[in-house]
mmCIF file of C-alpha atoms in Angstrom:
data_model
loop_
_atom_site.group_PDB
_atom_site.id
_atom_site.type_symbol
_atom_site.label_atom_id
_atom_site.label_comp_id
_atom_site.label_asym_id
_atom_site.label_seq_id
_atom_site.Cartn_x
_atom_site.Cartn_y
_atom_site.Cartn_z
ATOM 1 C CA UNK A 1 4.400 -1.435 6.544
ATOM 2 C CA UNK A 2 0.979 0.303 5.292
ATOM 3 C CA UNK A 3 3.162 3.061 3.285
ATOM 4 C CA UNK A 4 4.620 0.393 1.133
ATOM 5 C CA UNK A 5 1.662 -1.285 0.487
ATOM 6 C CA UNK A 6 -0.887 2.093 0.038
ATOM 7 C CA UNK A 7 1.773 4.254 -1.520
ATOM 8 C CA UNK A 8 0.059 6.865 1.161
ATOM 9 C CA UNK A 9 0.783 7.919 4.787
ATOM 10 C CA UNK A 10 -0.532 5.719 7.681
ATOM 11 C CA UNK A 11 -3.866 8.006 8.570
ATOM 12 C CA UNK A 12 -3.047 10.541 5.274
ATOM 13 C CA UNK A 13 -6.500 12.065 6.285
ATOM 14 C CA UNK A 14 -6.414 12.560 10.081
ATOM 15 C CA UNK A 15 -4.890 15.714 11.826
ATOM 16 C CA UNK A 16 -1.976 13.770 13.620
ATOM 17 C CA UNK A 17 -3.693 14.911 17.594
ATOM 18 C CA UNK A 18 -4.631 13.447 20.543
ATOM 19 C CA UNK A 19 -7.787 12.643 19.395
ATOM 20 C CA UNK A 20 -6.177 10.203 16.795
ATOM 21 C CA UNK A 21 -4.578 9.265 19.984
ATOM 22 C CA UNK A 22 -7.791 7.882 21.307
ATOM 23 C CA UNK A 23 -9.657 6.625 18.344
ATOM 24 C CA UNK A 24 -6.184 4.511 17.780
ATOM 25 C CA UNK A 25 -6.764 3.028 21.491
ATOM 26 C CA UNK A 26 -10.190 2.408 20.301
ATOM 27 C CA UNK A 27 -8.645 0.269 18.164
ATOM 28 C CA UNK A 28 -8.213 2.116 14.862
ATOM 29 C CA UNK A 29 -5.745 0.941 12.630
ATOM 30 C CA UNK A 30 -4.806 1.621 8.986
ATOM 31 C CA UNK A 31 -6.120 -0.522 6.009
ATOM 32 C CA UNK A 32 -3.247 -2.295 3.922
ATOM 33 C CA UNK A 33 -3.961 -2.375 0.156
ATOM 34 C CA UNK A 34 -6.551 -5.083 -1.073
ATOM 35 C CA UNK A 35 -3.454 -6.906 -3.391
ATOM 36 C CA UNK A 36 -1.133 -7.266 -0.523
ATOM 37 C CA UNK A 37 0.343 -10.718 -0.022
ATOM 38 C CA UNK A 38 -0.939 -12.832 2.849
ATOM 39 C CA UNK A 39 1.956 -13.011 4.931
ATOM 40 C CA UNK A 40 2.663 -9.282 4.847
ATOM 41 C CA UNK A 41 -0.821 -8.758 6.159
ATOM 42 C CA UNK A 42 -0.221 -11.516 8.834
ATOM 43 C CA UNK A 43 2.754 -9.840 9.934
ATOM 44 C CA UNK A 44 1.528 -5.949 9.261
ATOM 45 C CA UNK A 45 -1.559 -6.900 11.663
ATOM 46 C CA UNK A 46 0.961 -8.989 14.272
ATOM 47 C CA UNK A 47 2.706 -5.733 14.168
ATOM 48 C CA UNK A 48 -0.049 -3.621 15.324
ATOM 49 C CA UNK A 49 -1.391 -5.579 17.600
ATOM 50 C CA UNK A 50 -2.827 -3.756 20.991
ATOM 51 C CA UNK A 51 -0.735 -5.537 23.174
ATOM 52 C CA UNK A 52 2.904 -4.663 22.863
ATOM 53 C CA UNK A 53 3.300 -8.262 24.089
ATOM 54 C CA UNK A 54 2.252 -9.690 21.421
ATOM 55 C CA UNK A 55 4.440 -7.908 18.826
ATOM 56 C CA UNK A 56 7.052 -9.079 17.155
ATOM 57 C CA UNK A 57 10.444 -7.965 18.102
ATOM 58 C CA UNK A 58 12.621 -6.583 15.469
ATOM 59 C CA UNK A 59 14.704 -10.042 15.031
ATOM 60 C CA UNK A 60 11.883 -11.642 14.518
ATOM 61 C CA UNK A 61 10.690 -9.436 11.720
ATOM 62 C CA UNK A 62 14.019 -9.167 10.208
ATOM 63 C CA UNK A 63 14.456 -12.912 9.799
ATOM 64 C CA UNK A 64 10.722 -12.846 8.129
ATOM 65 C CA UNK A 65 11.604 -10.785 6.100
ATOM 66 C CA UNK A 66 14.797 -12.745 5.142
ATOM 67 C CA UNK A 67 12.679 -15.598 4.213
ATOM 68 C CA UNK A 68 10.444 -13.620 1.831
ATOM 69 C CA UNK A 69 13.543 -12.505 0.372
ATOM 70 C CA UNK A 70 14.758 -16.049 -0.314
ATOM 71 C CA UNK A 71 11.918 -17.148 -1.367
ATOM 72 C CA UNK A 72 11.526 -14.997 -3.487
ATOM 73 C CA UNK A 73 15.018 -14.726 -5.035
ATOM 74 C CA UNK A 74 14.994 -18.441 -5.065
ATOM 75 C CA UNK A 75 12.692 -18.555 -8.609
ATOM 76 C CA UNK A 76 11.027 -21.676 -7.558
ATOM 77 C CA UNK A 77 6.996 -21.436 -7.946
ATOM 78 C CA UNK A 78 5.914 -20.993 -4.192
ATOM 79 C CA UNK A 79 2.748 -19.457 -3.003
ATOM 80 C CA UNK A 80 4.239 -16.897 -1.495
ATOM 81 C CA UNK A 81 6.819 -15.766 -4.308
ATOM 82 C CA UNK A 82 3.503 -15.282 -6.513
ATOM 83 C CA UNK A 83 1.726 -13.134 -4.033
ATOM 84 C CA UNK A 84 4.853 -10.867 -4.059
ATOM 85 C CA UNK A 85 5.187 -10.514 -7.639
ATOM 86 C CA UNK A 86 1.422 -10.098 -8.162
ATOM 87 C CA UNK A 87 0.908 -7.105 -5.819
ATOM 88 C CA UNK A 88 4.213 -5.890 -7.067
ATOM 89 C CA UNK A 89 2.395 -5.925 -10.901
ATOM 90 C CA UNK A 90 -0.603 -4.037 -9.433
ATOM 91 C CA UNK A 91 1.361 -1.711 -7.222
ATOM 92 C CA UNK A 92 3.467 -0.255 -10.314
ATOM 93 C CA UNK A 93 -0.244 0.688 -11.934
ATOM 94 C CA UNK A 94 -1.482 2.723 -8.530
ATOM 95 C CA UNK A 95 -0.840 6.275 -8.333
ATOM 96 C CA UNK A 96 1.266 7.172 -5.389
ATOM 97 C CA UNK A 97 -0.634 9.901 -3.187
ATOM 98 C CA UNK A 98 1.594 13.137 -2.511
ATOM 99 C CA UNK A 99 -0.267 15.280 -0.813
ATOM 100 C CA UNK A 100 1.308 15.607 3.187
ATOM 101 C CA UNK A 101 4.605 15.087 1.373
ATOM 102 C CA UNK A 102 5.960 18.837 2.491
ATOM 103 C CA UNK A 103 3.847 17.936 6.033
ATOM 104 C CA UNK A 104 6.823 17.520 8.794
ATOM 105 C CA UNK A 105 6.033 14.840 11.520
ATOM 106 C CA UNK A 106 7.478 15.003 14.562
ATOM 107 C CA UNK A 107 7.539 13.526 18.235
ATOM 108 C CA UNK A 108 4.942 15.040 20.332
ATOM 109 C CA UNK A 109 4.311 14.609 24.171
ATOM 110 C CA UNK A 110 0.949 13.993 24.870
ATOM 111 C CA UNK A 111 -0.977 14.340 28.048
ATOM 112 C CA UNK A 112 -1.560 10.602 28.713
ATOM 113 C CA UNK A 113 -4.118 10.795 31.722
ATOM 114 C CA UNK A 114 -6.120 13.193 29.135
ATOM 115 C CA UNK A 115 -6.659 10.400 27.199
ATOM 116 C CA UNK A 116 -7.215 7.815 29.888
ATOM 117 C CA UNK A 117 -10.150 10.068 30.818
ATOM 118 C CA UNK A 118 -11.468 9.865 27.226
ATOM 119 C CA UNK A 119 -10.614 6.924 26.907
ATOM 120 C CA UNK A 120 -12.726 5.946 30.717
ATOM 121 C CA UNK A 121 -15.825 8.440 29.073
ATOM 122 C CA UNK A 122 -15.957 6.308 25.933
ATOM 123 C CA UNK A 123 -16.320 3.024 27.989
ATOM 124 C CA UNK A 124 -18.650 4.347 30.631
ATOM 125 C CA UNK A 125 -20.773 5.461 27.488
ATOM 126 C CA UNK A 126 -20.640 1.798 26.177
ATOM 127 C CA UNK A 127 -21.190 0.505 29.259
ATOM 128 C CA UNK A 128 -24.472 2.544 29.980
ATOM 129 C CA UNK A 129 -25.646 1.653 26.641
ATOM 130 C CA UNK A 130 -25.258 -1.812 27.665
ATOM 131 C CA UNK A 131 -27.742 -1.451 30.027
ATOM 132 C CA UNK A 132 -31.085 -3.113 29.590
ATOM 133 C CA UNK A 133 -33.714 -1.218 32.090
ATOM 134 C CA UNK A 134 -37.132 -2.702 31.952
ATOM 135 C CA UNK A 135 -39.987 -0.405 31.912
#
């Protein structure tokens, strides 16, 4: 959902590793473009979401996506429809970033307690920074 709104790879500038891995647990996520409609955005950050719970499924993204359609296609002045055809204006003017294009991404295993124990260092460092000792 970023790519269509960026014209640009989800994390264009990060080596695709395990320590993406971890700064993604950390809660990193990808910025959408400042002209994108509200309810894309809504669903975009539904979509990533830390909890896999709290995702939508793909039905329910399909039929949202059914209703922006028909809203849209529907030529009646809605908030919505506007947004669309707004972003779409600015979108055409924005250069489209090539650069990874020839990059090929594929699935990776990665060692998952590895980054558990990063992930348990980077907390344990918070934590301890927490800590208020009177002198």
């Amino acid at each position: 959902m970023v790519e269509m709104t960026t014209g640009k790879g989800t994390f264009n500038y990060y080596k695709f590793d395990i320590d993406l891995a971890v700064m993604v647990c950390n809660g990193l996520r990808p910025k959408l473009a400042h002209n994108t409609p509200d309810c894309y955005v809504e669903l975009a950050n539904q979509c990533m979401n830390s909890d896999p719970e709290k995702r939508p499924n793909i039905s329910e993204i399909i039929t949202k996506l059914n209703e922006w359609l028909n809203i849209i296609e529907n030529k009646s002045e809605n908030r919505i429809r506007k947004q669309f055809l707004e972003s779409d204006e600015i979108s055409k003017a924005l250069p489209m970033i090539t650069e990874k294009l020839n990059d090929i991404y594929t699935s990776k295993p990665y060692n998952i307690s590895e980054i558990s124990a990063r992930l348990s260092k980077i907390y344990i460092s918070k934590t301890a920074s927490d800590i208020d000792v009177p002198d």
